[in-house]
Amino acid sequence: MAPRTLQTTRAPARFLAALERRAEAERGQLPLWMPVALGAGIAAWFMLPGPAAWGAVLFAGLAMALGGTVLPWGTRTARAITIAGLLAMLGCALIWWRAERIAAPVLARPVVAAFAARVERVEPLPARELVRLTLAPIATTPLPDRKGLGVGRVPLGAASRSLAGQSTPNPSLPRRGGLPPRIRVNVAQGDFPTDLSPGATIALRARLMPPPSAALPGAYDFARTAWFQGIGATGRGFAPVRVIAPGDPGNAGLRAALTAHIVGRVRGSEGGIAAAFVTGDRGAIAEADAEAMRRSGLAHLLSISGLHVTAVVVGTMTLVLKLLALFPPLALRVRLPVVAAGAGAMTAVAYTWLSGADVPTVRSCIAALLVLAALSLGREAVTLRLIATGALLVLLVLPESLAGPSFQLSFAAVTAIVALHEHPRVRRWFLKRDEAHWQRFARGLASLLLTGVVVEAALMPIGLYHFHKAGLYGALANIVAIPLTTFVTMPLEALALALDPVGLGAPAWWAVERSLALLLWIARTVASAPGSVAALRAMPDGAFALMVVGGLWIALWRTSMRRWGMVPLAIGALWALATPAPDLLVTGDGRHMALATPDGGMAILRDRAGDYVRSTLGEGGGVEDDLPPLSEQPGVKCSADLCIATRQAGDRRWTIVATRSGYAVPWAELVAACRRADIVVSDRRLPPACTPRWLKLDRTTLTRTGGIAISLASGRVTTVRQGGRHPWEQPEKVAPPRPPYRDRRAGRNGAISDAAR
């Protein structure tokens, strides 16, 4: 028997030897983990709270890389560990640097302001009868408003004289004047000047507010998105919008002109979808139809990605090949496939630029260029290495895209498709063979259904995490929708656009409208089918991370080791399903609350809450149906200003008190209600004498915590703000100057000065 010290020495060597054998067996798959390692560093920065934790990630990555250098450098294991550590460190440092580099001030408080600004972007939203403007404010001075909030004003006559004919801001003027350097404003379509284009200087009055953070735990965080776009305020503009200096009409761009042309040819949501296929602009699609597309699993058709880019590239290559083949001298002397690939590459780049260069389109363009390069070199084109290269390039340029659903959905779908088709058994199934036509058709249909099921399985965790719902019949809908879009709608639309210059496009546009009407019929039918949507309350981050790790493990390895990916995948899924739905949801402003009902639904505090608030509260509670009024529920007593609800949860009976109007409640009555309550919710600052038995969720508390989700049985409280120190959580703030006291007093009394009018 060998001495114990010798056995101890040999144990690490045997372990390293086993690792090396695994690495050698999977040597072709190791490069696929490079974007995963880079993304792990980026994800760690988003999930961890502050600089101390981010620094720990950097040191952990460095330690991992140095640990790899200690191992024998000639082994694959050593190189893989070192590169993974360096990439994780690079990912965390890259997103940290980018978030600080693009830092811009954020509005400190809501404000009504009249200001001059340069127009950076114009986005029509016909379905909502709005136009979205991205503006760079130039100058502003204070005025009063009804609520005593600071109001900015620039004298329009002076602005006209100083800014006429000026396409860029005058450096001598205060660039911010109490406003952030970039804001986004929605203007009613009827108030929008028809001749307004990017580069113009305008004067308008708008109600602005800081970009809102997530209303509830797990909800969409617009503040984070706005931070990386450099937007410091959002709001609604009021008429009139005055053009001080016109912009260059050419700046409106081909994209806007093409969108307007398509929407003018095809009316309604069909026209909006037709425009989305060409320019990526989805503003003309009615919200009801957009929701039907999401519920039916067809929303990916509205985002220009691999399907659209592939159709455009293949169509271009086919057309170029057929045309060049008509000239035998050229066909005999030139490699026509290479020429066609070059034409396809140029078309892919132009299509990406025309459609706005969103993340899925950029990813698809990069993939298309790599495929075309591989075909030109005689290499295998569509592989997981190509997908990994595209993901790596996107993350290096736009690391913040990792946190968005667009990046996750697009790469998850294409990775699932390629991994499925690279599996030996599936590849044998897809091979062409000598068989009857009906057998070939049945095999193709089964293959398409299998691909759809795998893609739906890959996308479902992402959809449930971000949107708290996922379509269940998407695979069936896509069997018809994808061929319809690829082989009918898009070729017809290209033909219509080609015939329009000579005035012959009307029949083709009619056919496009009919095909899109069929697509919408499929979406509406599938969306309205019983059980078409699975709804889930907010998923824990850890559960989602485990499912992502399990899915990647299954997709990227090739040996039997891939089966171990089922372990984290199953644990994450069970964790998500076992997480109880919250009993009480309170938005960050304290105005809106939803309470669980005995039948498993949620009831809303304010009867007249808008659709967005209802949707957000329903998603947070994992409820698909409409939310009934809280005042109609058993065990609830409500007046116009106050609601008192009692609920049995766990081993105790809970009493919740919530204010539901802007009017004052008699002090003695409020204090007495607080003493009998376990939880008090209000959008105002409650007096110190209001002391509930457990939680006091008033404006003071909610400003610190943000939206809250509470499970009464366990006493678990989840908040939006958890002490994080990301830049959008603690931004530099600009506060518009407040007007004189007497003006604020007049504003509170409801008077508005003549200047404000």
Short mmCIF file of C-alpha atoms in Angstrom, two decimals, residues 359-672:
data_model
loop_
_atom_site.label_atom_id
_atom_site.label_comp_id
_atom_site.label_asym_id
_atom_site.label_seq_id
_atom_site.Cartn_x
_atom_site.Cartn_y
_atom_site.Cartn_z
CA VAL A 359 -28.94 44.18 -31.43
CA PRO A 360 -30.71 41.24 -33.17
CA THR A 361 -30.09 42.82 -36.57
CA VAL A 362 -26.41 43.50 -35.85
CA ARG A 363 -26.00 39.95 -34.58
CA SER A 364 -27.69 38.57 -37.68
CA CYS A 365 -25.61 40.79 -39.97
CA ILE A 366 -22.37 39.64 -38.35
CA ALA A 367 -23.49 36.03 -38.65
CA ALA A 368 -24.45 36.53 -42.30
CA LEU A 369 -21.06 38.08 -43.10
CA LEU A 370 -19.26 35.18 -41.41
CA VAL A 371 -21.41 32.65 -43.29
CA LEU A 372 -20.69 34.36 -46.60
CA ALA A 373 -16.98 34.45 -45.83
CA ALA A 374 -17.02 30.74 -44.97
CA LEU A 375 -18.87 29.90 -48.17
CA SER A 376 -16.37 31.91 -50.21
CA LEU A 377 -13.50 29.98 -48.60
CA GLY A 378 -15.20 26.64 -49.03
CA ARG A 379 -15.70 26.09 -45.30
CA GLU A 380 -18.74 24.85 -43.38
CA ALA A 381 -20.91 27.90 -42.84
CA VAL A 382 -23.48 27.65 -40.06
CA THR A 383 -21.79 26.41 -36.88
CA LEU A 384 -21.80 27.21 -33.20
CA ARG A 385 -18.39 28.84 -33.63
CA LEU A 386 -20.00 31.37 -35.93
CA ILE A 387 -22.66 32.11 -33.30
CA ALA A 388 -20.01 32.42 -30.59
CA THR A 389 -18.00 34.84 -32.73
CA GLY A 390 -21.05 37.01 -33.29
CA ALA A 391 -21.89 37.04 -29.57
CA LEU A 392 -18.30 37.92 -28.69
CA LEU A 393 -18.23 40.85 -31.10
CA VAL A 394 -21.59 42.22 -29.90
CA LEU A 395 -20.55 42.00 -26.24
CA LEU A 396 -17.25 43.73 -26.90
CA VAL A 397 -18.98 46.64 -28.63
CA LEU A 398 -22.23 46.80 -26.60
CA PRO A 399 -21.68 44.95 -23.32
CA GLU A 400 -24.90 46.36 -21.83
CA SER A 401 -26.94 44.43 -24.41
CA LEU A 402 -26.37 41.24 -22.38
CA ALA A 403 -28.93 42.39 -19.79
CA GLY A 404 -31.66 43.00 -22.37
CA PRO A 405 -34.17 40.42 -23.58
CA SER A 406 -33.35 41.18 -27.23
CA PHE A 407 -29.80 39.82 -27.00
CA GLN A 408 -30.83 36.86 -24.89
CA LEU A 409 -33.76 35.83 -27.05
CA SER A 410 -31.96 36.17 -30.37
CA PHE A 411 -28.83 34.26 -29.36
CA ALA A 412 -30.77 31.62 -27.42
CA ALA A 413 -32.94 30.88 -30.45
CA VAL A 414 -30.13 30.60 -32.97
CA THR A 415 -27.92 28.61 -30.56
CA ALA A 416 -30.75 26.13 -29.93
CA ILE A 417 -31.35 25.69 -33.68
CA VAL A 418 -27.69 25.15 -34.58
CA ALA A 419 -27.01 22.89 -31.58
CA LEU A 420 -30.05 20.78 -32.48
CA HIS A 421 -28.97 20.42 -36.11
CA GLU A 422 -25.39 19.55 -35.12
CA HIS A 423 -26.54 16.63 -32.99
CA PRO A 424 -25.60 13.40 -34.85
CA ARG A 425 -29.03 11.79 -34.57
CA VAL A 426 -30.86 14.91 -35.68
CA ARG A 427 -28.40 15.45 -38.52
CA ARG A 428 -29.08 11.92 -39.78
CA TRP A 429 -32.81 12.62 -39.56
CA PHE A 430 -32.46 15.79 -41.66
CA LEU A 431 -30.32 14.17 -44.37
CA LYS A 432 -31.91 14.00 -47.80
CA ARG A 433 -32.78 10.52 -48.96
CA ASP A 434 -34.53 8.74 -51.77
CA GLU A 435 -38.15 8.53 -50.61
CA ALA A 436 -41.67 9.31 -51.76
CA HIS A 437 -42.78 12.92 -51.96
CA TRP A 438 -45.30 12.56 -49.16
CA GLN A 439 -42.62 11.04 -46.93
CA ARG A 440 -40.25 13.90 -47.71
CA PHE A 441 -42.98 16.41 -46.93
CA ALA A 442 -43.90 14.66 -43.66
CA ARG A 443 -40.23 14.52 -42.64
CA GLY A 444 -39.80 18.22 -43.37
CA LEU A 445 -42.93 19.09 -41.42
CA ALA A 446 -41.79 16.99 -38.45
CA SER A 447 -38.35 18.60 -38.61
CA LEU A 448 -39.87 22.06 -38.56
CA LEU A 449 -42.09 21.13 -35.62
CA LEU A 450 -39.12 19.67 -33.71
CA THR A 451 -37.10 22.83 -34.32
CA GLY A 452 -40.01 24.97 -33.15
CA VAL A 453 -40.44 22.95 -29.96
CA VAL A 454 -36.73 23.19 -29.12
CA VAL A 455 -36.68 26.92 -29.78
CA GLU A 456 -39.78 27.46 -27.62
CA ALA A 457 -38.17 25.45 -24.81
CA ALA A 458 -35.03 27.58 -25.07
CA LEU A 459 -36.93 30.88 -25.11
CA MET A 460 -39.52 30.11 -22.43
CA PRO A 461 -37.28 30.76 -19.37
CA ILE A 462 -36.15 34.08 -20.89
CA GLY A 463 -39.73 35.14 -21.68
CA LEU A 464 -40.93 34.20 -18.20
CA TYR A 465 -38.02 36.04 -16.54
CA HIS A 466 -38.40 39.31 -18.44
CA PHE A 467 -42.10 39.40 -19.32
CA HIS A 468 -43.57 36.94 -16.76
CA LYS A 469 -45.45 35.18 -19.56
CA ALA A 470 -44.66 32.86 -22.46
CA GLY A 471 -46.69 31.47 -25.36
CA LEU A 472 -47.33 27.72 -25.33
CA TYR A 473 -48.47 27.21 -28.92
CA GLY A 474 -45.69 29.17 -30.62
CA ALA A 475 -44.18 26.09 -32.27
CA LEU A 476 -47.45 25.31 -34.04
CA ALA A 477 -48.01 28.94 -35.07
CA ASN A 478 -44.49 29.25 -36.45
CA ILE A 479 -44.92 26.20 -38.70
CA VAL A 480 -47.22 28.33 -40.85
CA ALA A 481 -46.03 31.85 -40.01
CA ILE A 482 -42.32 31.42 -40.84
CA PRO A 483 -42.82 29.97 -44.36
CA LEU A 484 -45.58 32.53 -44.99
CA THR A 485 -43.28 35.40 -44.02
CA THR A 486 -40.14 34.08 -45.73
CA PHE A 487 -41.51 32.78 -49.01
CA VAL A 488 -44.63 34.92 -49.56
CA THR A 489 -44.76 38.22 -47.70
CA MET A 490 -41.15 39.40 -47.92
CA PRO A 491 -40.67 38.55 -51.65
CA LEU A 492 -43.99 40.23 -52.46
CA GLU A 493 -42.98 43.30 -50.49
CA ALA A 494 -39.64 43.49 -52.28
CA LEU A 495 -41.47 43.18 -55.59
CA ALA A 496 -43.92 45.94 -54.60
CA LEU A 497 -41.10 48.31 -53.64
CA ALA A 498 -39.31 47.56 -56.91
CA LEU A 499 -42.46 48.24 -58.97
CA ASP A 500 -43.50 51.43 -57.15
CA PRO A 501 -41.07 53.73 -59.04
CA VAL A 502 -42.89 52.87 -62.27
CA GLY A 503 -46.35 52.97 -60.69
CA LEU A 504 -47.08 49.24 -60.92
CA GLY A 505 -46.81 48.22 -57.27
CA ALA A 506 -50.51 48.29 -56.33
CA PRO A 507 -51.29 44.59 -57.10
CA ALA A 508 -48.23 43.46 -55.17
CA TRP A 509 -49.17 45.65 -52.20
CA TRP A 510 -52.66 44.11 -52.24
CA ALA A 511 -51.10 40.64 -52.07
CA VAL A 512 -48.81 41.81 -49.22
CA GLU A 513 -51.83 43.08 -47.30
CA ARG A 514 -53.68 39.77 -47.76
CA SER A 515 -50.69 37.73 -46.56
CA LEU A 516 -50.26 39.94 -43.51
CA ALA A 517 -53.98 39.71 -42.75
CA LEU A 518 -53.51 35.93 -42.70
CA LEU A 519 -50.51 36.31 -40.38
CA LEU A 520 -52.54 38.46 -37.99
CA TRP A 521 -55.42 35.98 -38.12
CA ILE A 522 -53.04 33.21 -37.06
CA ALA A 523 -51.68 35.37 -34.24
CA ARG A 524 -55.13 36.33 -32.95
CA THR A 525 -56.47 32.77 -33.19
CA VAL A 526 -53.52 31.25 -31.34
CA ALA A 527 -53.43 34.06 -28.74
CA SER A 528 -57.12 33.60 -27.91
CA ALA A 529 -56.93 29.80 -27.62
CA PRO A 530 -57.46 28.41 -24.09
CA GLY A 531 -54.17 28.01 -22.22
CA SER A 532 -52.19 29.80 -24.91
CA VAL A 533 -50.09 31.74 -22.41
CA ALA A 534 -48.23 30.60 -19.32
CA ALA A 535 -47.97 33.33 -16.67
CA LEU A 536 -45.46 33.25 -13.81
CA ARG A 537 -44.73 35.67 -10.99
CA ALA A 538 -41.35 37.37 -10.82
CA MET A 539 -38.60 34.76 -11.11
CA PRO A 540 -35.62 34.83 -8.72
CA ASP A 541 -32.36 35.85 -10.39
CA GLY A 542 -30.66 32.73 -9.09
CA ALA A 543 -33.25 30.44 -10.66
CA PHE A 544 -32.87 32.15 -14.03
CA ALA A 545 -29.06 31.96 -13.81
CA LEU A 546 -29.21 28.21 -13.11
CA MET A 547 -31.46 27.60 -16.11
CA VAL A 548 -29.16 29.63 -18.36
CA VAL A 549 -26.11 27.70 -17.17
CA GLY A 550 -27.91 24.39 -17.67
CA GLY A 551 -29.07 25.33 -21.15
CA LEU A 552 -25.59 26.44 -22.22
CA TRP A 553 -24.05 23.29 -20.77
CA ILE A 554 -26.41 21.12 -22.82
CA ALA A 555 -25.99 23.13 -26.02
CA LEU A 556 -22.22 23.66 -26.07
CA TRP A 557 -20.75 20.32 -25.00
CA ARG A 558 -20.80 17.27 -27.27
CA THR A 559 -19.86 14.27 -25.10
CA SER A 560 -21.98 12.61 -22.44
CA MET A 561 -20.88 15.40 -20.09
CA ARG A 562 -23.64 17.54 -21.60
CA ARG A 563 -26.25 15.53 -19.70
CA TRP A 564 -25.11 17.10 -16.44
CA GLY A 565 -26.68 20.34 -17.66
CA MET A 566 -30.06 18.89 -16.75
CA VAL A 567 -29.15 19.25 -13.06
CA PRO A 568 -28.91 23.07 -12.84
CA LEU A 569 -31.70 23.38 -15.43
CA ALA A 570 -34.07 21.26 -13.32
CA ILE A 571 -33.06 22.98 -10.07
CA GLY A 572 -33.62 26.42 -11.58
CA ALA A 573 -37.01 25.43 -13.03
CA LEU A 574 -38.19 23.91 -9.75
CA TRP A 575 -36.94 26.96 -7.84
CA ALA A 576 -38.87 29.29 -10.15
CA LEU A 577 -42.06 27.21 -9.95
CA ALA A 578 -41.80 26.78 -6.18
CA THR A 579 -41.37 30.50 -5.51
CA PRO A 580 -44.71 31.59 -4.04
CA ALA A 581 -46.62 34.44 -5.63
CA PRO A 582 -46.50 37.63 -3.55
CA ASP A 583 -49.58 38.47 -1.49
CA LEU A 584 -49.08 42.23 -1.67
CA LEU A 585 -47.55 44.41 -4.39
CA VAL A 586 -46.87 48.14 -3.95
CA THR A 587 -45.48 50.35 -6.71
CA GLY A 588 -42.57 52.67 -5.99
CA ASP A 589 -44.74 55.79 -5.89
CA GLY A 590 -47.16 54.25 -3.38
CA ARG A 591 -50.19 55.13 -5.52
CA HIS A 592 -50.98 51.61 -6.66
CA MET A 593 -51.33 48.39 -4.73
CA ALA A 594 -52.52 44.88 -5.55
CA LEU A 595 -53.61 42.32 -2.97
CA ALA A 596 -53.96 38.58 -3.51
CA THR A 597 -57.52 37.25 -3.58
CA PRO A 598 -58.68 33.88 -2.22
CA ASP A 599 -59.15 32.50 -5.75
CA GLY A 600 -55.49 33.06 -6.68
CA GLY A 601 -55.93 36.37 -8.47
CA MET A 602 -54.95 39.93 -7.57
CA ALA A 603 -57.26 42.88 -6.79
CA ILE A 604 -56.17 46.45 -7.49
CA LEU A 605 -56.53 49.37 -5.07
CA ARG A 606 -57.51 52.18 -7.46
CA ASP A 607 -60.41 51.35 -9.75
CA ARG A 608 -59.34 53.83 -12.44
CA ALA A 609 -55.72 52.70 -12.74
CA GLY A 610 -54.41 52.64 -16.31
CA ASP A 611 -53.72 49.61 -18.47
CA TYR A 612 -49.96 49.82 -17.97
CA VAL A 613 -50.27 49.78 -14.17
CA ARG A 614 -52.74 46.90 -14.30
CA SER A 615 -50.48 44.94 -16.62
CA THR A 616 -47.42 45.55 -14.43
CA LEU A 617 -49.19 44.49 -11.24
CA GLY A 618 -50.71 41.45 -12.94
CA GLU A 619 -47.34 40.33 -14.29
CA GLY A 620 -45.74 40.81 -10.87
CA GLY A 621 -48.33 38.52 -9.34
CA GLY A 622 -48.31 35.98 -12.17
CA VAL A 623 -51.93 36.77 -13.08
CA GLU A 624 -53.06 36.79 -16.69
CA ASP A 625 -56.66 37.93 -16.18
CA ASP A 626 -57.82 41.49 -15.57
CA LEU A 627 -57.50 42.73 -11.98
CA PRO A 628 -60.84 43.37 -10.22
CA PRO A 629 -61.29 46.33 -7.84
CA LEU A 630 -60.15 45.74 -4.27
CA SER A 631 -63.29 47.46 -2.98
CA GLU A 632 -65.44 44.58 -4.30
CA GLN A 633 -63.52 41.83 -2.50
CA PRO A 634 -64.76 40.08 0.67
CA GLY A 635 -63.13 41.28 3.87
CA VAL A 636 -62.43 44.73 2.44
CA LYS A 637 -64.01 48.03 3.46
CA CYS A 638 -63.33 51.07 1.29
CA SER A 639 -64.30 54.71 1.26
CA ALA A 640 -63.38 57.18 -1.44
CA ASP A 641 -60.10 57.91 0.34
CA LEU A 642 -59.17 54.80 2.34
CA CYS A 643 -59.30 50.99 2.14
CA ILE A 644 -58.97 48.52 5.01
CA ALA A 645 -58.44 44.88 3.99
CA THR A 646 -58.02 41.77 6.12
CA ARG A 647 -56.35 38.58 4.88
CA GLN A 648 -55.54 35.26 6.51
CA ALA A 649 -52.00 34.13 5.70
CA GLY A 650 -49.90 31.64 7.60
CA ASP A 651 -50.96 31.49 11.24
CA ARG A 652 -52.20 35.06 11.59
CA ARG A 653 -54.74 37.48 10.24
CA TRP A 654 -53.29 40.54 8.54
CA THR A 655 -54.81 44.00 8.32
CA ILE A 656 -53.72 46.30 5.49
CA VAL A 657 -54.65 49.98 5.31
CA ALA A 658 -54.09 51.98 2.09
CA THR A 659 -54.94 55.51 1.00
CA ARG A 660 -56.54 55.68 -2.44
CA SER A 661 -57.02 59.38 -3.24
CA GLY A 662 -55.17 62.65 -3.04
CA TYR A 663 -57.48 64.10 -0.38
CA ALA A 664 -56.51 64.35 3.26
CA VAL A 665 -57.87 61.79 5.72
CA PRO A 666 -58.86 63.16 9.17
CA TRP A 667 -55.80 62.93 11.37
CA ALA A 668 -57.39 61.12 14.30
CA GLU A 669 -59.08 58.59 12.00
CA LEU A 670 -55.82 57.88 10.15
CA VAL A 671 -53.79 57.43 13.35
CA ALA A 672 -56.39 55.06 14.78
#
